[in-house]
Tab-separated table of C-alpha atoms and ligand atoms in Angstrom:
chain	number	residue	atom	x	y	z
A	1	UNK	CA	103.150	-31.012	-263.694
A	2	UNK	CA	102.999	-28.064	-261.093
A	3	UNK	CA	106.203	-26.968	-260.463
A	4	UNK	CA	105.729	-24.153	-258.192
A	5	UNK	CA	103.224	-27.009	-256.023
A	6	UNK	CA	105.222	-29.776	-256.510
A	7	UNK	CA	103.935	-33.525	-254.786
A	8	UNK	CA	106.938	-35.053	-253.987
A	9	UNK	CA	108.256	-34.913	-249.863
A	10	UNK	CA	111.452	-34.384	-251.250
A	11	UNK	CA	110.484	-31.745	-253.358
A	12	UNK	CA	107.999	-30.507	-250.677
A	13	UNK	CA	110.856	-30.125	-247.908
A	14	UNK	CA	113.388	-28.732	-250.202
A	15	UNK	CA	110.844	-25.447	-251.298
A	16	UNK	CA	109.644	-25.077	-247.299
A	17	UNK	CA	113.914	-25.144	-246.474
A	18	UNK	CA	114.686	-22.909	-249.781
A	19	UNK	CA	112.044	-19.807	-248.263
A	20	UNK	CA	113.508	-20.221	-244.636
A	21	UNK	CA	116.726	-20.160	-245.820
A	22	UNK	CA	116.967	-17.305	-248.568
A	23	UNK	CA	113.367	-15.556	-247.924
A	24	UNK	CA	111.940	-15.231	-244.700
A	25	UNK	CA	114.792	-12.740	-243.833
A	26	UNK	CA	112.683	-10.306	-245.883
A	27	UNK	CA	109.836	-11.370	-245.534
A	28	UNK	CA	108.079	-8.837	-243.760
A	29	UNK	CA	109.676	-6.046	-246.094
A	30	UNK	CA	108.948	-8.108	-249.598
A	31	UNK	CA	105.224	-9.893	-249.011
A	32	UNK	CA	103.202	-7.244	-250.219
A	33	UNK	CA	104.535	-7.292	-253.401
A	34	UNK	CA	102.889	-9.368	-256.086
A	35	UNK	CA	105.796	-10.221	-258.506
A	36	UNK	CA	103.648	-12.789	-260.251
A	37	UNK	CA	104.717	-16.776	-260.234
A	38	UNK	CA	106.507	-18.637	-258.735
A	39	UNK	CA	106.328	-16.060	-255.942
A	40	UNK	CA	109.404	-16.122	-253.760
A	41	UNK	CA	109.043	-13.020	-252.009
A	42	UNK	CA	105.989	-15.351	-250.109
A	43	UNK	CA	106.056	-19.003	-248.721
A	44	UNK	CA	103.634	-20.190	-250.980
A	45	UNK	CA	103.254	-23.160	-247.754
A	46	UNK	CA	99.792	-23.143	-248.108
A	47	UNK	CA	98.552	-25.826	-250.144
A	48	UNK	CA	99.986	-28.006	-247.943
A	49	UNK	CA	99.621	-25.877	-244.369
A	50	UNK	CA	95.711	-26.444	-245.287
A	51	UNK	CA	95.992	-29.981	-245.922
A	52	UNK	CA	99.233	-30.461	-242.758
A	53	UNK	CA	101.378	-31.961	-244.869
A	54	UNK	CA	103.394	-29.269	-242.980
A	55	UNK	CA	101.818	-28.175	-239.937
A	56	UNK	CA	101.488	-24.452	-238.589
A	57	UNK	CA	103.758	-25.469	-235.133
A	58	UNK	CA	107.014	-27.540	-237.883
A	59	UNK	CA	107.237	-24.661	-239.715
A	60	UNK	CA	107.322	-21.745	-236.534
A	61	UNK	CA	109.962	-24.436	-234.954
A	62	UNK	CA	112.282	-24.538	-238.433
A	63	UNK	CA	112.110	-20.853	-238.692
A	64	UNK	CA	112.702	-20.073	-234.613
A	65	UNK	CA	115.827	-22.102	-235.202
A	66	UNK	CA	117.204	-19.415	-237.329
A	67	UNK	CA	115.493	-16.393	-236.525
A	68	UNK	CA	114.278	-15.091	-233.319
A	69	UNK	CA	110.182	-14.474	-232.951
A	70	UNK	CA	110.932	-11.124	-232.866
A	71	UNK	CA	113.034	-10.736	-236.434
A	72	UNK	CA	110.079	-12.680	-238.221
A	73	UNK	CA	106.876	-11.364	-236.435
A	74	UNK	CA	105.414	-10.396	-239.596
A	75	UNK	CA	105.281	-14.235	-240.495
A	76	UNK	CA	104.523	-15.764	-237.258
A	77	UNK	CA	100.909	-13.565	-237.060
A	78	UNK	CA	100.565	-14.176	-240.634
A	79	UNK	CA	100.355	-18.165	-239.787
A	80	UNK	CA	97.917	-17.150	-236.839
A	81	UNK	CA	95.906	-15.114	-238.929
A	82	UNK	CA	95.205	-18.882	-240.509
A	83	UNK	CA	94.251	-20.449	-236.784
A	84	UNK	CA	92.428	-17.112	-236.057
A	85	UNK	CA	90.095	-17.215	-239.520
A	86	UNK	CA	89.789	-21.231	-238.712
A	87	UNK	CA	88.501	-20.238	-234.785
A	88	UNK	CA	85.854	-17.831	-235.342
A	89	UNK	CA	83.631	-19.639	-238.137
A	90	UNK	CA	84.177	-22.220	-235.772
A	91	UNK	CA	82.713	-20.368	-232.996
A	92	UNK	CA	80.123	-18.549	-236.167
A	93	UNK	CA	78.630	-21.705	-237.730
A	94	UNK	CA	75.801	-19.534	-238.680
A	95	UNK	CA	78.654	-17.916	-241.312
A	96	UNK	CA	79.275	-20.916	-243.386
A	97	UNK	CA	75.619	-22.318	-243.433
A	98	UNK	CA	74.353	-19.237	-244.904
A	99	UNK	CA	77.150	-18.741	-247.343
A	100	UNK	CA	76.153	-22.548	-248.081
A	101	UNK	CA	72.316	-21.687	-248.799
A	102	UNK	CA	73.096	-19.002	-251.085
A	103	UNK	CA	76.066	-20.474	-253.299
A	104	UNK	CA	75.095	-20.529	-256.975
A	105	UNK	CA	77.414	-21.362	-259.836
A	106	UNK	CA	79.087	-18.327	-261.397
A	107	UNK	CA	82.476	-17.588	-263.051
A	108	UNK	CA	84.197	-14.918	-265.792
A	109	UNK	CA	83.977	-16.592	-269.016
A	110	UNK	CA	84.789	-13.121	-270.883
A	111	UNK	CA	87.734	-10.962	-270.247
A	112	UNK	CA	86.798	-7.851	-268.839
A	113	UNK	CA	89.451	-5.082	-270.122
A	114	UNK	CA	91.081	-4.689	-266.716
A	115	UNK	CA	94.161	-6.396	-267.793
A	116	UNK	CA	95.407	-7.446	-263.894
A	117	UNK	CA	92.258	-8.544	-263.258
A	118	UNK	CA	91.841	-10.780	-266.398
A	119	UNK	CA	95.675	-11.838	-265.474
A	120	UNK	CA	94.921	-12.899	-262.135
A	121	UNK	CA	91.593	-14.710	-263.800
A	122	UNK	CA	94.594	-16.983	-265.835
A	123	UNK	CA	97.157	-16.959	-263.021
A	124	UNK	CA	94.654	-18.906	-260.449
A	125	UNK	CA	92.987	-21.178	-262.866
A	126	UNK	CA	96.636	-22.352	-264.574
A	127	UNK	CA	98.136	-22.538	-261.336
A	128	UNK	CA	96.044	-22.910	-258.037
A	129	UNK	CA	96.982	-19.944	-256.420
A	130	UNK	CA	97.528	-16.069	-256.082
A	131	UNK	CA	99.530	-13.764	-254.084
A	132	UNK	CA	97.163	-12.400	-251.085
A	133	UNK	CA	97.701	-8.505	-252.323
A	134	UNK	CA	96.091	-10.264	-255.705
A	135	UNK	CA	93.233	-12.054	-253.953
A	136	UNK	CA	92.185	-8.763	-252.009
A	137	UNK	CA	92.120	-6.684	-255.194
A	138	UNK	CA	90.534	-9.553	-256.804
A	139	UNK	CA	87.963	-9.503	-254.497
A	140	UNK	CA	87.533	-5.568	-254.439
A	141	UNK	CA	87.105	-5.722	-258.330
A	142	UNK	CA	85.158	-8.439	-258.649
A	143	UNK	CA	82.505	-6.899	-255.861
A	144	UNK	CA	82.388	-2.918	-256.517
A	145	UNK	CA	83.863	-2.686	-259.781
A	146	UNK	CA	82.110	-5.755	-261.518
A	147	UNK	CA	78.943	-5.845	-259.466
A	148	UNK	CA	79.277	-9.018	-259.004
A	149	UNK	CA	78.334	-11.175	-255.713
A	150	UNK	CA	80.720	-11.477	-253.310
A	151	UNK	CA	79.199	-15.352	-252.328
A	152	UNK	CA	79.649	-16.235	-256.515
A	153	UNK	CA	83.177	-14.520	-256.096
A	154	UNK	CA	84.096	-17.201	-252.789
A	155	UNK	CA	83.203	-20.086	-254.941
A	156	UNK	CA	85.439	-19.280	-257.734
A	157	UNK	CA	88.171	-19.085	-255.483
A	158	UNK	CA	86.856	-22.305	-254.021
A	159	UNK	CA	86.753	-24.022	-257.121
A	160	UNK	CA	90.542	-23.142	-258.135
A	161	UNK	CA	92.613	-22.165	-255.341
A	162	UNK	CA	94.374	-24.830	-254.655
A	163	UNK	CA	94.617	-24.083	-250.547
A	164	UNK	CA	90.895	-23.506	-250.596
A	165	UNK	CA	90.026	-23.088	-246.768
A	166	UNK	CA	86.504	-22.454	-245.885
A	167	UNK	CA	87.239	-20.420	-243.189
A	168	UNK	CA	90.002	-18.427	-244.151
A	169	UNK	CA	88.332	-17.872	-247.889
A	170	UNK	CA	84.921	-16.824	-246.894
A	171	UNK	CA	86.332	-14.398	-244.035
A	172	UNK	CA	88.223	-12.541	-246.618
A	173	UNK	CA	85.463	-11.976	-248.841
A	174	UNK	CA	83.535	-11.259	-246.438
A	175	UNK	CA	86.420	-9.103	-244.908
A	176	UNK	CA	86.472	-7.192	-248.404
A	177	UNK	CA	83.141	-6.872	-248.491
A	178	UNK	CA	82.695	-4.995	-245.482
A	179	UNK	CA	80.800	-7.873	-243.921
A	180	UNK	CA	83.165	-8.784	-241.472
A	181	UNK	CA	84.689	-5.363	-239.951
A	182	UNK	CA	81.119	-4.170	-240.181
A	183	UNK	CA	81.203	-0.991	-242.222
A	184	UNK	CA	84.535	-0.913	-243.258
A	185	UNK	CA	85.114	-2.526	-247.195
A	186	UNK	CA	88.847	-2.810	-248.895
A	187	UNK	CA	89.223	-0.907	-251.460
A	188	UNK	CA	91.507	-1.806	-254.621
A	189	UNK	CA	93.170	1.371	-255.676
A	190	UNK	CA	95.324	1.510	-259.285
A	191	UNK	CA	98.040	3.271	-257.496
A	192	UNK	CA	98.039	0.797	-254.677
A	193	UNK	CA	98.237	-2.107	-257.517
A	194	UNK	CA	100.484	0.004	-259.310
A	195	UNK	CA	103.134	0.314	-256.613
A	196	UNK	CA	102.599	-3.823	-255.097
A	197	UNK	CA	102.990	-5.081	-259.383
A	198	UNK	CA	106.486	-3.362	-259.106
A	199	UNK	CA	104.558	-1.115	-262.256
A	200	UNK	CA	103.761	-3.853	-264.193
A	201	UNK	CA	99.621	-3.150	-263.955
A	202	UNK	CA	97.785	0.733	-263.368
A	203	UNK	CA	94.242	-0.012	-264.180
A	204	UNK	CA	93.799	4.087	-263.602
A	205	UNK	CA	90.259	5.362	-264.151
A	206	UNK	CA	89.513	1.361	-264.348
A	207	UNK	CA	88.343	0.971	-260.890
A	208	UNK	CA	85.366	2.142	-258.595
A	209	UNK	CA	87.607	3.622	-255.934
A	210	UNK	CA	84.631	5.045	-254.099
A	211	UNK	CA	81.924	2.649	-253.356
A	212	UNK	CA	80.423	1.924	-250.158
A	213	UNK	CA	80.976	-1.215	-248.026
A	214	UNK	CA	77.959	-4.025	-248.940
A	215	UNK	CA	74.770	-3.675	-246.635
A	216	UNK	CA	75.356	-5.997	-243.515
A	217	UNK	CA	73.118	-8.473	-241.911
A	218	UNK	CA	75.595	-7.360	-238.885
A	219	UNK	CA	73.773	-9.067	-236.324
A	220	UNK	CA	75.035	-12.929	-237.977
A	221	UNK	CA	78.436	-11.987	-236.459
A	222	UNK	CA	77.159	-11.796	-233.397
A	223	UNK	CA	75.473	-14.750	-233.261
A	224	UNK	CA	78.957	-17.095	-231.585
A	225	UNK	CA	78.233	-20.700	-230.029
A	226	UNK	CA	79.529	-21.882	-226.685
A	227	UNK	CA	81.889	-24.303	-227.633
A	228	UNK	CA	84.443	-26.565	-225.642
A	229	UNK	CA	87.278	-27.596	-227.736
A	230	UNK	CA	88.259	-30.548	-225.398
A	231	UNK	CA	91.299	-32.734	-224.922
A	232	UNK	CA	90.910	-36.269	-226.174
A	233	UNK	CA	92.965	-38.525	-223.996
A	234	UNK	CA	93.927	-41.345	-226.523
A	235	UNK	CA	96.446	-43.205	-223.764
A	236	UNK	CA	93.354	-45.743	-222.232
A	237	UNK	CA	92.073	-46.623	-225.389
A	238	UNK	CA	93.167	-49.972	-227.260
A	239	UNK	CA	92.587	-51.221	-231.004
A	240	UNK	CA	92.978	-48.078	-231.947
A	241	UNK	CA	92.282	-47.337	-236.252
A	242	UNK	CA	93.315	-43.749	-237.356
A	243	UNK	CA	92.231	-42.193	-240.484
A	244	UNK	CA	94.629	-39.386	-242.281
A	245	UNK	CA	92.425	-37.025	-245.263
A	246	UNK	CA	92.976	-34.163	-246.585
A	247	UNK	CA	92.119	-32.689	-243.120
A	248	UNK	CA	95.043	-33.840	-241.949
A	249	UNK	CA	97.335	-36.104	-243.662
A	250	UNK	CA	100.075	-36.350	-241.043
A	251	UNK	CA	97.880	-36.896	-237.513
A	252	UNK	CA	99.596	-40.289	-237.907
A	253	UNK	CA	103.329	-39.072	-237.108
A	254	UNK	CA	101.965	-36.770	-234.476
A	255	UNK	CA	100.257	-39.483	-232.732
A	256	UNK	CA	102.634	-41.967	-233.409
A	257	UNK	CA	104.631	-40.286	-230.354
A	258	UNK	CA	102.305	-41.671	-228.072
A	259	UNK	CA	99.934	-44.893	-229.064
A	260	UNK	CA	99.990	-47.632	-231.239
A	261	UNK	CA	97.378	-47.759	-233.969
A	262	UNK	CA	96.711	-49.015	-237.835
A	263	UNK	CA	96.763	-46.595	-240.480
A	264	UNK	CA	94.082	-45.847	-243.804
A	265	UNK	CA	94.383	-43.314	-245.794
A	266	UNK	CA	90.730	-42.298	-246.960
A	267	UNK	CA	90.207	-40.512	-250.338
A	268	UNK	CA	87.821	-38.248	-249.299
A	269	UNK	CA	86.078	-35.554	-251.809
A	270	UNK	CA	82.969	-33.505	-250.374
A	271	UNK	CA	80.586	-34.296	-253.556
A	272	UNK	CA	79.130	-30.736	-253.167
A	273	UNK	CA	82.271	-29.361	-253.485
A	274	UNK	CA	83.367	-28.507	-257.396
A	275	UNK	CA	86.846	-28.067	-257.639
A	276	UNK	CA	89.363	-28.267	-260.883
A	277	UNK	CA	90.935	-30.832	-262.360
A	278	UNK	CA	94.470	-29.256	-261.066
A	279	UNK	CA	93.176	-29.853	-257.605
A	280	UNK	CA	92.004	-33.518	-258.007
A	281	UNK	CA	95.425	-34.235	-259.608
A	282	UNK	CA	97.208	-32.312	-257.006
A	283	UNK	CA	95.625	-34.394	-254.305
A	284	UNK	CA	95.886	-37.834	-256.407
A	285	UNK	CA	99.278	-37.244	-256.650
A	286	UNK	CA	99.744	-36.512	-252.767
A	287	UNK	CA	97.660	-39.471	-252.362
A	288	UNK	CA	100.153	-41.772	-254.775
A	289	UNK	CA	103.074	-39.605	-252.720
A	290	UNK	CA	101.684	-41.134	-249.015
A	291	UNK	CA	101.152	-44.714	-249.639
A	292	UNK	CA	104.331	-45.093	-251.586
A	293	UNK	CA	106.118	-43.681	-248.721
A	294	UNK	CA	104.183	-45.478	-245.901
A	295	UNK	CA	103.937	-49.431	-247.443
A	296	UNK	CA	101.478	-49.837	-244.178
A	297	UNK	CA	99.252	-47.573	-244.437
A	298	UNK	CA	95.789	-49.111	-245.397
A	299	UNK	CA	93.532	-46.869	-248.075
A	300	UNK	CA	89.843	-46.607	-248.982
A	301	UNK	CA	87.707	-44.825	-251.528
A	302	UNK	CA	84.255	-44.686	-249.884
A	303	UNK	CA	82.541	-45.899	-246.609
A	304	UNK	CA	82.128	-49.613	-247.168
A	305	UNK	CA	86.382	-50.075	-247.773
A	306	UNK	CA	86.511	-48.448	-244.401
A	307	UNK	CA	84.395	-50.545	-242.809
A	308	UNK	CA	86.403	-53.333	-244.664
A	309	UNK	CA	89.348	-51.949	-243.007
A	310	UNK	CA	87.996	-51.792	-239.326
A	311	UNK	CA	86.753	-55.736	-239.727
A	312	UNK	CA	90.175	-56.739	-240.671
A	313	UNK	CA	91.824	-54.837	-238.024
A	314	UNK	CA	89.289	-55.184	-235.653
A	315	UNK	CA	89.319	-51.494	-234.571
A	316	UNK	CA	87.844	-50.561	-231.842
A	317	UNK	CA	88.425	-46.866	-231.810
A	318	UNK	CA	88.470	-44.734	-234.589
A	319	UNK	CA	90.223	-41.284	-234.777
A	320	UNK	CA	89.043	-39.193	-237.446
A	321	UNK	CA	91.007	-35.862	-238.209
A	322	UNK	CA	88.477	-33.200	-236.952
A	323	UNK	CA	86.324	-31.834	-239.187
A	324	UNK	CA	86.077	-27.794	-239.059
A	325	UNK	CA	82.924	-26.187	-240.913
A	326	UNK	CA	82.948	-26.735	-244.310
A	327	UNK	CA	85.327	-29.548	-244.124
A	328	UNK	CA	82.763	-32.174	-243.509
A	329	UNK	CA	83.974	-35.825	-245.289
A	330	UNK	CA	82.871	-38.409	-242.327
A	331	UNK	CA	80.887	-36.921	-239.454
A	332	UNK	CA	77.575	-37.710	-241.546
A	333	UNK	CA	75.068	-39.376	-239.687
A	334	UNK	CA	75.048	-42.189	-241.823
A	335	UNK	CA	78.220	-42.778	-241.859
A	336	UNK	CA	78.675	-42.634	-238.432
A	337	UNK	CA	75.834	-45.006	-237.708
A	338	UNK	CA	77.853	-47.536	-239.889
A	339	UNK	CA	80.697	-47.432	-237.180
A	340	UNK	CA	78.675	-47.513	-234.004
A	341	UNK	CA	76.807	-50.640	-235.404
A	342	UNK	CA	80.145	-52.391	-235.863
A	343	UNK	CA	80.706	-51.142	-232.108
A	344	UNK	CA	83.237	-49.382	-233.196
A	345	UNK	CA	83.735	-45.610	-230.971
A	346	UNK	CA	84.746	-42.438	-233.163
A	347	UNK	CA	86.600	-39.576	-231.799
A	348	UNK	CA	87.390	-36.531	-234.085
A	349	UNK	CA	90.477	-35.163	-232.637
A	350	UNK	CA	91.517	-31.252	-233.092
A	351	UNK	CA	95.269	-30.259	-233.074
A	352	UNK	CA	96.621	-28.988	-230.049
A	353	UNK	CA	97.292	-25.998	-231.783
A	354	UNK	CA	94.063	-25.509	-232.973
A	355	UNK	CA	92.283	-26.587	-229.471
A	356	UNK	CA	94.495	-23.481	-227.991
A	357	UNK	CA	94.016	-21.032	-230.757
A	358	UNK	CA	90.575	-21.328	-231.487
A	359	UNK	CA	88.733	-20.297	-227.965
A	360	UNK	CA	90.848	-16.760	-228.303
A	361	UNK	CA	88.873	-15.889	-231.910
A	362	UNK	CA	85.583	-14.637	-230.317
A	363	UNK	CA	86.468	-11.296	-231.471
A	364	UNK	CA	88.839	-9.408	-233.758
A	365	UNK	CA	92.232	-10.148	-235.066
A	366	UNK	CA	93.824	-7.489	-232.457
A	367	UNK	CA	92.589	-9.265	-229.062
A	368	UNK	CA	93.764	-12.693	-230.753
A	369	UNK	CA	97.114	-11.398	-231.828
A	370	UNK	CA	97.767	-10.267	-228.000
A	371	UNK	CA	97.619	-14.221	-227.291
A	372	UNK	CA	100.151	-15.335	-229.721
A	373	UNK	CA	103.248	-15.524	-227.231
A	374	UNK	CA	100.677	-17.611	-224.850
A	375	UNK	CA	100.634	-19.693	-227.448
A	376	UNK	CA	103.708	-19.987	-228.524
A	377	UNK	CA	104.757	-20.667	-225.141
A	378	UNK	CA	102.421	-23.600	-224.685
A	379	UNK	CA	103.261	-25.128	-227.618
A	380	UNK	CA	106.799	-25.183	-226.672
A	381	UNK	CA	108.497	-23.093	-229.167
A	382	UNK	CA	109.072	-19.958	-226.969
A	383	UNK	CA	109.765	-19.531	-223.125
B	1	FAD	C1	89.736	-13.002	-250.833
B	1	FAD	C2	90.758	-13.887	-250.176
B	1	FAD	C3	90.593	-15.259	-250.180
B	1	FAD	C4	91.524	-16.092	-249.534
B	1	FAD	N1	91.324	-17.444	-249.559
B	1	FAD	C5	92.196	-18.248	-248.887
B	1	FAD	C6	91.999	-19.656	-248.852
B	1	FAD	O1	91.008	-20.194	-249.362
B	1	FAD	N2	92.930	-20.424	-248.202
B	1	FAD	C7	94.019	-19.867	-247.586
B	1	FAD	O2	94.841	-20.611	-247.018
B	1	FAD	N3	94.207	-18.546	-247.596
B	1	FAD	C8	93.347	-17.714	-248.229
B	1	FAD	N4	93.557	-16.357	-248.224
B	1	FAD	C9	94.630	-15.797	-247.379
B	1	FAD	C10	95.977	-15.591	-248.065
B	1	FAD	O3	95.812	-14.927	-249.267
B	1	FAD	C11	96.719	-16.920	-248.299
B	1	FAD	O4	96.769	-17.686	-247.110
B	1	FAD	C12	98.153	-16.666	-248.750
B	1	FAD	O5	98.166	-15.862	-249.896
B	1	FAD	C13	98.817	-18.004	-249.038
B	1	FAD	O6	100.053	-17.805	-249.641
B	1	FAD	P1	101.415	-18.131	-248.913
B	1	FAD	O7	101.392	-19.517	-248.378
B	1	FAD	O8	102.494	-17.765	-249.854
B	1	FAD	O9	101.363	-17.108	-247.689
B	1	FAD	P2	102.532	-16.525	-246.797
B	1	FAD	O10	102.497	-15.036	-246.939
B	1	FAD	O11	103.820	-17.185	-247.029
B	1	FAD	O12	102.033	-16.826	-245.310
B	1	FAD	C14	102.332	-18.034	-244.637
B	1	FAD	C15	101.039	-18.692	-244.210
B	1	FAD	O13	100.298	-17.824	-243.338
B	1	FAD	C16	98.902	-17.972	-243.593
B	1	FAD	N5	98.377	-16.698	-244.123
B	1	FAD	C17	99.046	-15.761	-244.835
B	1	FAD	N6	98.236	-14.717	-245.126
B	1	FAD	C18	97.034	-15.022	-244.593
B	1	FAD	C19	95.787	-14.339	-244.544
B	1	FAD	N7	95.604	-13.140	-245.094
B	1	FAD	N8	94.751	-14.948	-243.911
B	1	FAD	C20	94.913	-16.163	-243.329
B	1	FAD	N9	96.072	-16.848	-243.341
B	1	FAD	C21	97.128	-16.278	-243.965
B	1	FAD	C22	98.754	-19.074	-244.636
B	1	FAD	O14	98.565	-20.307	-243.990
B	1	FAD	C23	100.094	-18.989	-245.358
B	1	FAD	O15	100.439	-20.185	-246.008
B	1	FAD	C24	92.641	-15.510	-248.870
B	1	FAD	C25	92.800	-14.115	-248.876
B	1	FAD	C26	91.882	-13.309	-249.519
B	1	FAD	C27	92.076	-11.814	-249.494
């Protein structure tokens, strides 16, 4: 078992109310450090922030009752760097579908001498994750010290990390590349890694501290759609069926608020997506975790139980969690054709939080930033 990721709600709630208790207070003077697992200098939230088994707005309203915005800025634009990353591949599709054409299978199978780097190689296959200091240096080696490609470096992280996020994962590598702030790459320096391991690594002379950022295709970041992130009104509609993934495995006790509906949990796995066997256990587990927890919630394993499911309940209307690029598990064509020939109407419904976040990542990080007391304010947890 996974202790540092553990499964159980209990277990869940008591590591989210152990780092606002004891470590958010220094949060913003302690993150950068990587002091290697189980990393309590950090959240480590976001295994489940990816899938919401915590969402972004529970864990800003837990902390805000114990710290002002102010005392814990550090972490509040560090969970809209998240929404910010999600936003603009939204509004970039062009991003993800060329990262998607060029993906080809390629991992480390031999140590390479740089003993952080080989360390950080063990750390994220044993357990799922890494420290973000480790992930940029990672990806700094891995591209201009290793020659390696950046795309074949994304889909190892893919492939292990256990809060794999399209968005935010690609954007960083991309980010480190020099790809994303066109021109300018990150640069893993020894000293910099010598400083952040509290001296426990200096790969000194190890490292190409000089090389230039990757060649750009710069004009794919310019290339944003016009997209309306609209409000579904869910009030009018009856026989209402919602399905929780891991998109979203806790839309149901948001909506719940407001509108009756039946619940399935749908196993969901993107086949051309390759991830570990610590994953797939990770998300079994959560899966076991849910239904024992909810004895009426409904589940499926593939298209035809759901269908199954919307007979016997005669659902009408089917909300789906939405499904951001790269997250793509039912808004298939022919999957979708299955509902509407049972009559049934589907509606993929986006977060409030995301719906307000996501128009503001057109551009850079620093425009988006200057919207995060907006936001805060419309979602209720500042005035
Ligand atoms: C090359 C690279 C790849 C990455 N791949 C992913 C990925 O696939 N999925 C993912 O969730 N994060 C990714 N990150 C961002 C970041 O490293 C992780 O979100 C963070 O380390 C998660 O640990 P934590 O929950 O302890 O973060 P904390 O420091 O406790 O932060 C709290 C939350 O804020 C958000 N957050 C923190 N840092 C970042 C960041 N730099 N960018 C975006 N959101 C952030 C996360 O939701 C996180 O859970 C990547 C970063 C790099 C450099």
């Amino acid at each position: 078992m996974n202790t540092q990721f553990p499964t159980k709600t209990s277990e869940i709630k008591e590591k989210f109310n152990k780092f606002i208790n004891t470590n958010l207070i220094d949060y913003s003077s302690k993150r950068n450090f990587d002091l290697g697992p189980p990393h309590t200098n950090v959240s480590t939230l976001s295994p489940y922030i990816g899938r919401r088994l915590i969402s972004e707005k529970d864990i800003l309203n837990v902390a805000f009752q114990k710290f002002k915005p102010i005392k814990i800025e550090k972490f509040v634009q560090e969970i809209f760097w998240r929404s910010y990353w999600r936003g603009w591949l939204e509004l970039h599709p062009i991003i993800w579908n060329e990262y998607e054409k060029k993906i080809r299978d390629e991992e480390p199978t031999e140590k390479t001498g740089i003993k952080c780097f080989d360390h950080w190689t063990q750390e994220l296959i044993e357990t799922g994750y890494l420290h973000n200091h480790a992930r940029m240096w990672y990806a700094s080696i891995w591209i201009f010290t290793l020659n390696k490609s950046w795309i074949a470096g994304a889909l190892f992280f893919q492939k292990y990390l256990l809060d794999w996020c399209p968005a935010v994962n690609t954007l960083s590598w991309r980010w480190v590349a020099g790809l994303q702030t066109i021109g300018k790459n990150y640069i893993a320096r020894a000293d910099n890694i010598y400083k952040f391991t509290n001296c426990k690594y200096n790969p000194v002379n190890q490292l190409n501290e000089t090389a230039p950022p990757l060649e750009s295709q710069s004009s794919l970041n310019q290339q944003i759609i016009d997209k309306e992130f609209e409000k579904i009104s869910l009030s009018d509609l009856d026989n209402i069926g919602l399905i929780i993934n891991k998109n979203d495995f806790t839309l149901d006790s948001l909506l719940k608020k407001n509108i009756d509906f039946k619940t399935c949990l749908f196993k969901s796995d993107d086949p051309l997506i390759n991830q570990s066997e610590l994953i797939k256990n990770f998300d079994k587990n959560l899966y076991e975790e849910i239904l024992n927890n909810n004895k009426q919630i409904s589940y499926a394993e593939n298209d035809e139980e759901l269908i199954e499911w919307i007979l016997k309940f005669k659902i009408k209307n089917l909300i789906i969690p939405y499904e951001p690029q790269g997250k793509c598990l039912l808004n298939k064509k022919n999957i979708l054709n299955k509902f509407t020939n049972k009559n049934v109407n589907v509606f993929f419904y986006l977060r409030e939080w995301d719906r307000l976040a996501f128009p503001f990542a057109k551009k850079g990080f620093f425009p988006f930033k200057k919207k995060i007391p907006e936001l805060l304010t419309k979602q209720g947890l500042m005035k």
